[in-house]
Coordinates of C-alpha atoms in Angstrom, one line a residue:
G814 CA 104.6 78.4 -38.4
G815 CA 107.0 75.8 -37.1
L816 CA 106.0 75.8 -33.4
A817 CA 102.7 75.0 -31.6
T818 CA 101.5 74.2 -28.1
W819 CA 98.9 71.5 -27.1
D820 CA 96.6 72.1 -24.1
G821 CA 94.9 68.7 -24.2
K822 CA 92.1 69.8 -26.4
A823 CA 93.5 72.0 -29.2
W824 CA 96.7 73.2 -30.8
A825 CA 97.6 76.9 -30.7
A826 CA 100.5 79.2 -31.7
V827 CA 103.0 79.6 -28.8
G828 CA 102.4 83.0 -27.2
G829 CA 99.7 83.7 -29.8
V830 CA 102.3 84.6 -32.5
V831 CA 103.4 82.6 -35.6
L832 CA 107.0 81.7 -36.1
E833 CA 108.0 82.2 -39.7
G834 CA 110.3 79.3 -40.4
A835 CA 111.4 75.9 -39.1
V836 CA 112.3 74.9 -35.6
E837 CA 115.2 72.5 -35.2
A838 CA 115.8 72.7 -31.4
L839 CA 114.0 73.3 -28.1
Y840 CA 115.3 73.6 -24.6
S841 CA 113.2 74.4 -21.5
S842 CA 114.5 75.9 -18.2
G843 CA 111.8 76.8 -15.6
E844 CA 109.4 79.2 -17.2
L845 CA 111.7 79.8 -20.2
L846 CA 111.5 77.9 -23.5
Y847 CA 114.5 78.5 -25.9
V848 CA 113.8 77.9 -29.6
G849 CA 116.4 77.5 -32.3
G850 CA 116.2 76.8 -36.0
R851 CA 115.9 78.3 -39.4
F852 CA 113.7 81.4 -38.9
Q853 CA 114.2 85.2 -39.3
R854 CA 110.9 86.5 -38.0
L855 CA 108.3 85.8 -35.3
G856 CA 105.0 87.7 -35.2
G857 CA 106.5 90.4 -37.4
R858 CA 109.6 90.8 -35.2
V859 CA 113.1 90.1 -36.3
L860 CA 114.4 87.1 -34.3
S861 CA 117.1 85.4 -36.2
G862 CA 117.6 81.7 -35.5
L863 CA 117.4 81.8 -31.7
A864 CA 114.6 83.1 -29.4
V865 CA 113.2 82.6 -25.9
F866 CA 109.6 82.4 -24.8
N867 CA 108.6 83.4 -21.3
S868 CA 105.5 81.4 -20.2
T869 CA 104.9 83.7 -17.3
D870 CA 104.2 86.8 -19.3
T871 CA 103.8 85.0 -22.7
S872 CA 106.5 87.2 -24.2
W873 CA 109.0 86.4 -27.0
N874 CA 112.5 87.9 -27.0
A875 CA 115.8 87.6 -28.9
V876 CA 118.7 85.8 -27.4
G877 CA 122.0 87.7 -27.8
G878 CA 121.1 89.1 -31.2
G879 CA 120.5 85.6 -32.6
V880 CA 122.6 83.8 -35.2
S881 CA 123.4 84.1 -38.9
G882 CA 125.0 82.1 -41.7
G883 CA 123.1 79.0 -40.8
C884 CA 120.8 77.6 -38.2
V885 CA 120.6 76.4 -34.6
Q886 CA 120.2 72.6 -34.2
A887 CA 120.8 72.1 -30.5
I888 CA 120.5 74.1 -27.3
V889 CA 121.5 73.3 -23.7
A890 CA 122.3 75.2 -20.5
D891 CA 124.5 74.2 -17.6
G892 CA 123.1 76.7 -15.0
E893 CA 125.7 79.3 -15.9
F894 CA 125.8 79.5 -19.7
L895 CA 123.6 78.8 -22.6
Y896 CA 125.1 76.8 -25.5
A897 CA 123.9 76.9 -29.1
A898 CA 125.1 74.6 -31.8
G899 CA 124.5 74.1 -35.5
S900 CA 125.6 75.4 -38.9
F901 CA 125.7 79.1 -38.2
S902 CA 128.8 81.1 -38.8
R903 CA 128.1 84.1 -36.6
A904 CA 126.4 84.6 -33.2
G905 CA 125.2 88.0 -32.0
G906 CA 124.5 89.8 -35.3
A907 CA 126.9 92.1 -37.1
A908 CA 128.6 93.1 -33.8
G909 CA 128.9 89.5 -32.6
V910 CA 131.5 86.8 -33.0
A911 CA 132.5 84.5 -35.9
T912 CA 131.9 80.9 -34.9
L913 CA 132.1 77.5 -36.5
G914 CA 129.6 75.1 -35.0
L915 CA 129.2 76.1 -31.4
A916 CA 128.9 79.3 -29.3
R917 CA 128.3 80.1 -25.6
W918 CA 126.1 82.9 -24.3
D919 CA 126.8 84.3 -20.8
G920 CA 123.9 86.8 -20.7
R921 CA 126.0 89.6 -22.1
A922 CA 128.2 88.3 -24.9
W923 CA 128.8 85.3 -27.1
T924 CA 132.0 83.2 -27.1
A925 CA 133.1 80.9 -29.9
L926 CA 134.0 77.5 -28.5
G927 CA 136.3 76.0 -31.2
D928 CA 136.9 75.5 -34.9
F929 CA 134.8 72.5 -36.0
N930 CA 135.3 70.9 -39.4
G931 CA 131.7 69.7 -39.4
E932 CA 128.3 70.5 -37.8
V933 CA 127.3 69.9 -34.2
H934 CA 123.8 68.3 -34.1
A935 CA 123.3 67.4 -30.5
M936 CA 124.3 68.4 -26.9
A937 CA 123.6 67.3 -23.4
V938 CA 124.9 68.3 -19.9
L939 CA 126.0 65.6 -17.5
G940 CA 127.4 66.9 -14.2
L941 CA 129.8 69.8 -14.9
E942 CA 130.5 68.7 -18.5
V943 CA 128.9 69.5 -21.8
F944 CA 128.8 66.6 -24.3
I945 CA 128.4 67.1 -28.0
G946 CA 127.9 65.0 -31.1
G947 CA 127.7 65.7 -34.8
D948 CA 129.6 65.2 -38.1
F949 CA 132.9 66.8 -37.1
T950 CA 136.1 64.8 -37.0
T951 CA 138.4 67.6 -35.7
I952 CA 138.1 70.5 -33.2
D953 CA 140.8 73.1 -33.5
S954 CA 142.6 70.7 -35.8
K955 CA 142.8 68.0 -33.2
P956 CA 141.1 64.6 -34.0
F957 CA 137.7 64.0 -32.4
A958 CA 135.5 61.2 -33.8
R959 CA 132.1 62.9 -33.9
V960 CA 131.7 63.2 -30.1
A961 CA 133.5 65.3 -27.5
R962 CA 133.0 66.8 -24.0
L963 CA 133.8 70.3 -22.7
V964 CA 135.7 70.1 -19.4
S965 CA 136.6 73.4 -17.7
G966 CA 136.7 75.2 -21.1
T967 CA 138.8 72.5 -22.8
W968 CA 137.6 69.9 -25.4
Q969 CA 138.3 66.3 -24.3
P970 CA 137.5 63.0 -26.0
L971 CA 134.6 60.6 -25.1
G972 CA 136.1 57.2 -25.5
E973 CA 137.4 56.8 -29.1
G974 CA 134.2 58.3 -30.6
V975 CA 131.9 56.6 -33.2
S976 CA 132.1 55.7 -36.9
G977 CA 129.4 58.0 -38.2
G978 CA 127.4 61.1 -37.5
V979 CA 125.6 61.6 -34.1
H980 CA 122.1 63.1 -34.5
S981 CA 120.8 63.1 -30.9
I982 CA 122.0 62.8 -27.3
A983 CA 119.8 62.2 -24.3
L984 CA 120.4 61.9 -20.6
V985 CA 118.6 58.8 -19.2
G986 CA 119.3 58.4 -15.5
K987 CA 123.0 58.6 -15.1
C988 CA 123.7 57.5 -18.7
L989 CA 124.1 59.4 -21.9
Y990 CA 122.5 57.8 -25.0
L991 CA 123.7 58.7 -28.5
A992 CA 121.8 58.0 -31.7
G993 CA 122.8 58.6 -35.2
A994 CA 124.3 57.1 -38.4
F995 CA 127.2 55.2 -36.9
T996 CA 127.6 51.4 -37.0
A997 CA 130.5 51.0 -34.7
V998 CA 131.8 52.4 -31.4
N999 CA 135.5 53.2 -32.1
R1000 CA 137.9 51.3 -30.0
A1001 CA 141.2 51.8 -31.7
P1002 CA 144.3 49.6 -31.1
P1003 CA 147.2 51.2 -29.3
S1004 CA 149.2 51.7 -32.5
T1005 CA 146.5 54.2 -33.8
S1006 CA 144.7 55.4 -30.7
P1007 CA 145.5 59.0 -29.7
L1008 CA 144.7 57.9 -26.2
G1009 CA 147.2 55.1 -26.2
G1010 CA 144.9 52.1 -25.6
G1011 CA 141.8 50.4 -26.6
S1012 CA 140.7 47.4 -28.8
P1013 CA 139.1 47.0 -32.2
P1014 CA 135.8 48.8 -32.9
A1015 CA 132.7 47.3 -31.5
P1016 CA 129.6 46.9 -33.7
A1017 CA 126.7 49.3 -32.8
S1018 CA 123.3 49.5 -34.4
Y1019 CA 123.2 53.3 -34.6
A1020 CA 123.0 53.7 -30.8
A1021 CA 125.6 53.9 -28.0
R1022 CA 125.9 55.0 -24.4
F1023 CA 128.2 56.3 -21.8
C1024 CA 127.3 55.4 -18.2
G1025 CA 130.5 56.5 -16.3
E1026 CA 131.7 53.1 -15.2
L1027 CA 135.0 54.0 -16.9
P1028 CA 136.5 57.5 -17.1
A1029 CA 135.3 59.4 -20.2
N1030 CA 138.8 59.5 -21.7
N1031 CA 139.1 55.7 -21.4
P1032 CA 139.0 54.1 -24.9
L1033 CA 136.3 51.7 -23.7
A1034 CA 134.1 54.4 -22.1
L1035 CA 131.5 54.3 -24.9
E1036 CA 129.6 51.1 -25.4
P1037 CA 127.0 49.8 -27.9
V1038 CA 123.4 49.7 -26.8
V1039 CA 122.7 46.0 -26.6
G1040 CA 119.4 45.0 -28.2
A1041 CA 118.8 48.4 -29.9
G1042 CA 118.5 46.5 -33.2
A1043 CA 117.8 49.6 -35.4
L1044 CA 117.4 48.8 -39.1
G1045 CA 118.7 52.2 -40.2
P1046 CA 120.1 55.5 -38.9
L1047 CA 118.4 57.0 -35.9
R1048 CA 117.2 60.6 -35.7
A1049 CA 116.3 60.9 -32.1
V1050 CA 116.7 59.4 -28.6
A1051 CA 114.4 60.5 -25.8
A1052 CA 114.2 59.8 -22.1
A1053 CA 111.2 58.0 -20.5
D1054 CA 110.6 56.8 -16.9
D1055 CA 112.8 53.7 -17.1
F1056 CA 114.1 53.3 -20.7
S1057 CA 115.4 55.2 -23.7
D1058 CA 113.2 55.6 -26.7
L1059 CA 115.0 55.4 -30.0
S1060 CA 113.2 56.5 -33.2
S1061 CA 114.4 56.2 -36.8
S1062 CA 113.4 58.0 -40.0
D1063 CA 113.4 57.3 -43.7
L1064 CA 115.2 60.5 -44.3
P1065 CA 118.7 60.0 -45.7
A1066 CA 121.4 59.8 -43.1
A1067 CA 124.1 61.9 -44.8
D1068 CA 122.4 65.2 -44.4
G1069 CA 122.7 65.3 -40.6
G1070 CA 120.2 67.7 -39.2
A1071 CA 119.0 68.8 -42.7
C1072 CA 119.9 72.4 -41.9
P1073 CA 121.7 74.0 -44.8
A1074 CA 123.9 77.1 -44.3
Q1075 CA 122.4 80.4 -45.3
S1076 CA 124.0 83.2 -47.2
V1077 CA 124.9 86.3 -45.3

């Protein structure tokens, strides 16, 4: 299966059951572990693309009927809602909702959160806002350069975005770190900027950050990570005690999260 647990001595299947497929995303909240990816069954049960493991009673359960038409690549929660993002086209089974890229679960029903023209690969929560990154360049036909933030139910920009796909986002202290296939942080001149300000793009070695010194809608809010020095596209960024850990891969950059859509 695509998921295992390590107890310091040996590996074992989580909850004693085998997940039949690939895991693309994990998110933990207390005793709950949310798992998303490209799978249809777990231990013989139908759990399509999204499931939750309860470490207290070692049980597995579906989350809102799962997803179809693709896979889950990112999961976060903000204390009120659970968010799932990826390539899926429906959340909640046959009786659920059509969605393009991102959906929100309130414990009873799914809500689609916009029409994305590309996949959402990464998410993180900072304060009261949900930040996303991926390959999209529009949300609901409005321009967004591969990053955006959800503010009181409305999509807002994060600086002027980045020049290529975002594969991972991590919260490190009070800063958000972005990693991906981009080589510049977009800082468009006033004549082209939808925000009416900014300066030419700043070179970035596949990593950028937002630390809140400037408002998130300021064209200069995103900044390159000085000294990142990556030689190729980055797949992941992770938080440690006092630094961010950036890791690259020899996988091709263009495929994003390598999560093809499925037929339904």
